[in-house]
mmCIF file of C-alpha atoms in Angstrom:
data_model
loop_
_atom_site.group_PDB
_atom_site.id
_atom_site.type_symbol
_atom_site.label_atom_id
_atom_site.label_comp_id
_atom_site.label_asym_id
_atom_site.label_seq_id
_atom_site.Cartn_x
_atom_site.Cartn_y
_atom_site.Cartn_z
ATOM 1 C CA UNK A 1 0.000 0.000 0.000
ATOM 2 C CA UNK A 2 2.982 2.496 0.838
ATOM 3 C CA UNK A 3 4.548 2.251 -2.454
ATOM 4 C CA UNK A 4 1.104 2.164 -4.055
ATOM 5 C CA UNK A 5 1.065 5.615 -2.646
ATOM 6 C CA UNK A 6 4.225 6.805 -3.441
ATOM 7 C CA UNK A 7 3.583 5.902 -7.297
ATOM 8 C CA UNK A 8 0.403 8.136 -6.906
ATOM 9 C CA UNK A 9 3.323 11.107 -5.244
ATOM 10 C CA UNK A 10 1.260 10.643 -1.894
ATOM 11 C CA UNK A 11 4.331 10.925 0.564
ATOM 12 C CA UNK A 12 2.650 12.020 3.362
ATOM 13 C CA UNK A 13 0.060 9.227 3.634
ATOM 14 C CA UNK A 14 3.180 6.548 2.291
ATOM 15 C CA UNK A 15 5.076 7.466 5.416
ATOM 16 C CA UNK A 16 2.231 7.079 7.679
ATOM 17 C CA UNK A 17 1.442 3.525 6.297
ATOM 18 C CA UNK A 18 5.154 2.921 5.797
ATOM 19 C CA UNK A 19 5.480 3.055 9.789
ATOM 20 C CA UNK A 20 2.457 1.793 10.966
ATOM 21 C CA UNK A 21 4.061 -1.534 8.724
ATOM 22 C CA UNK A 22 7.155 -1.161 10.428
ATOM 23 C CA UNK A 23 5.697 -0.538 14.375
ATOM 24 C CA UNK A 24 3.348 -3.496 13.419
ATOM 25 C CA UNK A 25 6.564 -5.805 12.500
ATOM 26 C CA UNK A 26 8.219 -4.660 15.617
ATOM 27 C CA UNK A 27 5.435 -5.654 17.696
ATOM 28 C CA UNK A 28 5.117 -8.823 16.133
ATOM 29 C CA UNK A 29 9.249 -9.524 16.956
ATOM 30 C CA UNK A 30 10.184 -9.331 13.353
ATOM 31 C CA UNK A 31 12.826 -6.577 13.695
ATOM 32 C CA UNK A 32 14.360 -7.196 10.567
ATOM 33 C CA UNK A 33 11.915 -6.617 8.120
ATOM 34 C CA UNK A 34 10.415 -3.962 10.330
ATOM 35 C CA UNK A 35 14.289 -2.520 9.563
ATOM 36 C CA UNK A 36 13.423 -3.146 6.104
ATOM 37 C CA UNK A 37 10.376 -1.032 6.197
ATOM 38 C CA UNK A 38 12.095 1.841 7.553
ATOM 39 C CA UNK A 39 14.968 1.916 5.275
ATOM 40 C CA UNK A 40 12.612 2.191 2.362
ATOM 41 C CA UNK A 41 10.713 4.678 4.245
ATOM 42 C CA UNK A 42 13.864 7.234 4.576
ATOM 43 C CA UNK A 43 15.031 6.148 1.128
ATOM 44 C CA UNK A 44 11.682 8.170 -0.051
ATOM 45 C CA UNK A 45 11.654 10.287 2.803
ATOM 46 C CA UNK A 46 15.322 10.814 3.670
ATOM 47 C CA UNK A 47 14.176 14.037 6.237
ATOM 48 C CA UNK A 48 11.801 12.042 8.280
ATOM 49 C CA UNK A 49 14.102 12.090 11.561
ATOM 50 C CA UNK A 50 11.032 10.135 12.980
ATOM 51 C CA UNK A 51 11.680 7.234 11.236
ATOM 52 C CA UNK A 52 15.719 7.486 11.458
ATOM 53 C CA UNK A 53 15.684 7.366 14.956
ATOM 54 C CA UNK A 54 13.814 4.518 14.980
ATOM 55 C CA UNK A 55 15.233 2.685 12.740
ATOM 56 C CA UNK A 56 18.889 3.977 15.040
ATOM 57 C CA UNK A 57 17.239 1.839 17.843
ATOM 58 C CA UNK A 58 16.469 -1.146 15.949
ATOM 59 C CA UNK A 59 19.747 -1.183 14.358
ATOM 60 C CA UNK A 60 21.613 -0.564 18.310
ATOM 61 C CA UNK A 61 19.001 -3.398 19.637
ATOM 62 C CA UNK A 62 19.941 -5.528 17.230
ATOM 63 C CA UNK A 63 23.600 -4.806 17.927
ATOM 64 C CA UNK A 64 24.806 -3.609 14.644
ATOM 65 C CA UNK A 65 26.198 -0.418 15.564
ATOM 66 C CA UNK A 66 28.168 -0.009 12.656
ATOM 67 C CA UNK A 67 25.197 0.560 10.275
ATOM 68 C CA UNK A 68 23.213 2.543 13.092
ATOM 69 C CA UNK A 69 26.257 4.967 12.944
ATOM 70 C CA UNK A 70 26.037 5.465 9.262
ATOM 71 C CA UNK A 71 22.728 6.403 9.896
#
């Protein structure tokens, strides 16, 4: 649905779902693709600090600090 949205230059309401997808992956223990979500999500939003610092915890939680520093 996100990049259903972003093909119809709706970034606002493609962020929104984007993290809702990612919070909902989080909850459900699946860090990793909730990571996923969020990297797509700054790759079409790369100002959304939001989303960067999330996806900063997730990277420190799942110990790989060296990719949570490039972020």
């Amino acid at each position: 649905m996100g990049e259903l949205l972003l093909k119809q230059d709706n970034l606002p309401e493609a962020v929104s779902k984007f993290e809702v997808i990612a919070k909902t992956y989080q909850a459900r223990g699946e860090t990793q693709h909730a990571v996923k979500i969020l990297e797509r999500l700054i790759k079409a939003a790369p100002m959304d600090l939001s989303a960067r610092t999330q996806l900063i915890s997730m990277l420190e939680d799942m110990g790989k600090f060296d990719q949570a520093v490039d972020e």
